[in-house]
Amino acid sequence: MSQLAMSMRHLLDHQGVSAAMLVDGTTGLEYGFSGDRSALPRAAQACDDARTVSDTLEAATGDGELENITVTTTQCHYLTRVVPRERGDALLLVVALARESTNLALATRQIDDHARQLFV
């Protein structure tokens, strides 16, 4: 099993996480996936959504870069974290969390820590 596959599988160890995927933030190409595939959007859709939010923020504020997107429904939290790379375009770490069993603030911190460790 590759290092990336192990890292993606490790995300499922966090309370409430049902699925996670790593997506190229420019092309929408999926690099890794773990968990219940039906819990997350298609990789290309996640990329398009992040680009739309980023473009809207830039038009509204004129500065700053997108760091993360959190969407909450009656059942789930969806967290999309931008993962910068030293070389190449940023990646998106997209995670689905069960709303009833997740402390969103703690989960966000854990996922941010995990994202920083992806390429260490």
XYZ file of C-alpha atoms in Angstrom, residues 1-2 19 25 38 40 48 52 60 63 67 72 76-78 89 91 98 100-101 105 114 116 119:
24
model
C 0.000 0.000 0.000
C 1.371 3.414 -0.952
C -15.010 9.363 3.369
C -7.156 21.580 -7.421
C -21.324 7.835 -2.192
C -18.701 12.708 -1.439
C -15.218 23.249 -9.739
C -16.171 29.034 -7.932
C -15.570 40.448 -3.658
C -7.165 39.616 -2.005
C -8.013 28.036 2.691
C -23.176 21.740 6.582
C -23.252 15.860 7.218
C -20.416 18.329 7.295
C -18.303 18.516 4.139
C -0.771 23.230 -8.162
C -4.547 19.860 -3.972
C -21.334 12.630 10.116
C -24.416 13.934 14.755
C -21.101 12.416 15.865
C -14.041 22.528 15.346
C -3.397 15.749 8.623
C 0.010 19.528 6.604
C 3.845 15.714 1.930
